[in-house]
Amino acid sequence: MPQLLAINNENPQQRYLARAAEMLRDGAVIAFPTDSCYALACHLGDKEALDRIRAIREVDDRHHLTLMCRDLSEIAKYARVDNAQYRLLKAATPGSYVFILEGTKELPRRVMHPKRKTIGLRVPDHPVALALLDELGEPLLTTTLQLPGHEAPLTEGWEIQDALSGRIELILDGGQCGTDPTTVIDLTGTVPVLVRQGRGPLEPFGLNAE
């Protein structure tokens, strides 16, 4: 049964953040709230934890995972960003977006799309997510906590605990979380391309709703 810690969404308890960061460094898979919905996360360098997340989601290596970063400078370390892309990122971060970008050599090959060499990146707008990133001191490899066969992400800590017993180690329980996923924008081409419409508005990208 994963450990469940009731975390304050506005002023996250430092001891819980420290516990989560320690467990991530030791190979744990955790769940935590974001500005869209709950996410699963592991340490970027941990292959076994990555494989466990893919098994939980039942996705292969062609499914884009998301590198959750603290700020734009961190995104620029792990993705190739030109001036036009940077302006778009600056206008929309932090926020409920994932941006598909070409990865840099700082990323392990196993976390990128095997053919396109791309990855999703985002800067969340949520106190718990940002505080956890600050405590860890590096990005997190994440994915939406939506289980196979479920029409929507799980929204309560106790639901996650029941559904993923024996499969993850820790839940930072911020109470009921949203069910709208992030908006996913592919920025690898000459113009932004909408991959998935979610919580993030489309106006900054000149895109129309589907």
Short mmCIF file of C-alpha atoms in Angstrom, two decimals, residues 118-192:
data_model
loop_
_atom_site.label_atom_id
_atom_site.label_comp_id
_atom_site.label_asym_id
_atom_site.label_seq_id
_atom_site.Cartn_x
_atom_site.Cartn_y
_atom_site.Cartn_z
CA THR A 118 11.37 14.47 -28.90
CA ILE A 119 9.90 14.77 -25.42
CA GLY A 120 7.13 16.71 -23.71
CA LEU A 121 8.20 19.53 -21.41
CA ARG A 122 6.23 21.73 -19.06
CA VAL A 123 6.40 24.23 -16.20
CA PRO A 124 3.45 23.66 -13.85
CA ASP A 125 1.45 26.37 -12.12
CA HIS A 126 0.82 24.57 -8.83
CA PRO A 127 2.48 25.17 -5.42
CA VAL A 128 2.99 21.48 -4.61
CA ALA A 129 4.51 20.62 -7.99
CA LEU A 130 6.83 23.64 -7.98
CA ALA A 131 7.87 23.09 -4.35
CA LEU A 132 8.65 19.44 -5.06
CA LEU A 133 10.79 20.42 -8.07
CA ASP A 134 12.64 22.96 -5.93
CA GLU A 135 13.26 20.38 -3.21
CA LEU A 136 14.50 17.81 -5.71
CA GLY A 137 16.68 20.35 -7.50
CA GLU A 138 16.10 18.86 -10.95
CA PRO A 139 13.25 18.01 -13.35
CA LEU A 140 10.84 15.13 -12.87
CA LEU A 141 9.79 12.60 -15.47
CA THR A 142 5.98 12.59 -15.35
CA THR A 143 2.77 11.44 -16.99
CA THR A 144 -0.92 12.07 -16.36
CA LEU A 145 -2.34 9.62 -13.83
CA GLN A 146 -4.96 8.17 -16.12
CA LEU A 147 -5.21 4.39 -15.93
CA PRO A 148 -5.95 2.10 -18.89
CA GLY A 149 -9.67 1.73 -19.45
CA HIS A 150 -10.53 4.83 -17.39
CA GLU A 151 -12.27 7.71 -19.13
CA ALA A 152 -10.72 10.32 -16.83
CA PRO A 153 -7.73 10.70 -14.50
CA LEU A 154 -8.08 9.69 -10.85
CA THR A 155 -9.03 12.68 -8.71
CA GLU A 156 -8.64 11.62 -5.05
CA GLY A 157 -5.68 10.38 -3.06
CA TRP A 158 -7.60 7.42 -1.65
CA GLU A 159 -8.64 6.38 -5.18
CA ILE A 160 -5.02 6.37 -6.24
CA GLN A 161 -4.03 4.42 -3.15
CA ASP A 162 -6.61 1.74 -3.86
CA ALA A 163 -5.96 1.54 -7.59
CA LEU A 164 -2.16 1.47 -7.42
CA SER A 165 -1.53 -0.52 -4.26
CA GLY A 166 1.80 -2.30 -4.62
CA ARG A 167 2.70 -0.36 -7.78
CA ILE A 168 3.79 3.04 -6.44
CA GLU A 169 5.42 4.09 -3.15
CA LEU A 170 4.00 7.50 -2.24
CA ILE A 171 1.02 9.79 -2.79
CA LEU A 172 1.14 13.50 -1.98
CA ASP A 173 -2.57 13.90 -1.38
CA GLY A 174 -3.76 17.42 -2.10
CA GLY A 175 -7.43 16.43 -2.08
CA GLN A 176 -9.65 16.37 -5.11
CA CYS A 177 -7.73 17.36 -8.22
CA GLY A 178 -8.96 18.27 -11.68
CA THR A 179 -9.74 15.87 -14.50
CA ASP A 180 -8.84 18.17 -17.40
CA PRO A 181 -5.40 17.20 -18.73
CA THR A 182 -2.83 19.63 -20.04
CA THR A 183 -3.07 21.11 -23.50
CA VAL A 184 -0.33 19.53 -25.64
CA ILE A 185 1.31 21.67 -28.32
CA ASP A 186 3.89 20.37 -30.80
CA LEU A 187 6.49 23.09 -31.38
CA THR A 188 8.88 21.09 -33.53
CA GLY A 189 7.61 22.50 -36.84
CA THR A 190 7.40 25.98 -38.31
CA VAL A 191 4.00 26.59 -36.68
CA PRO A 192 2.47 25.27 -33.44
#
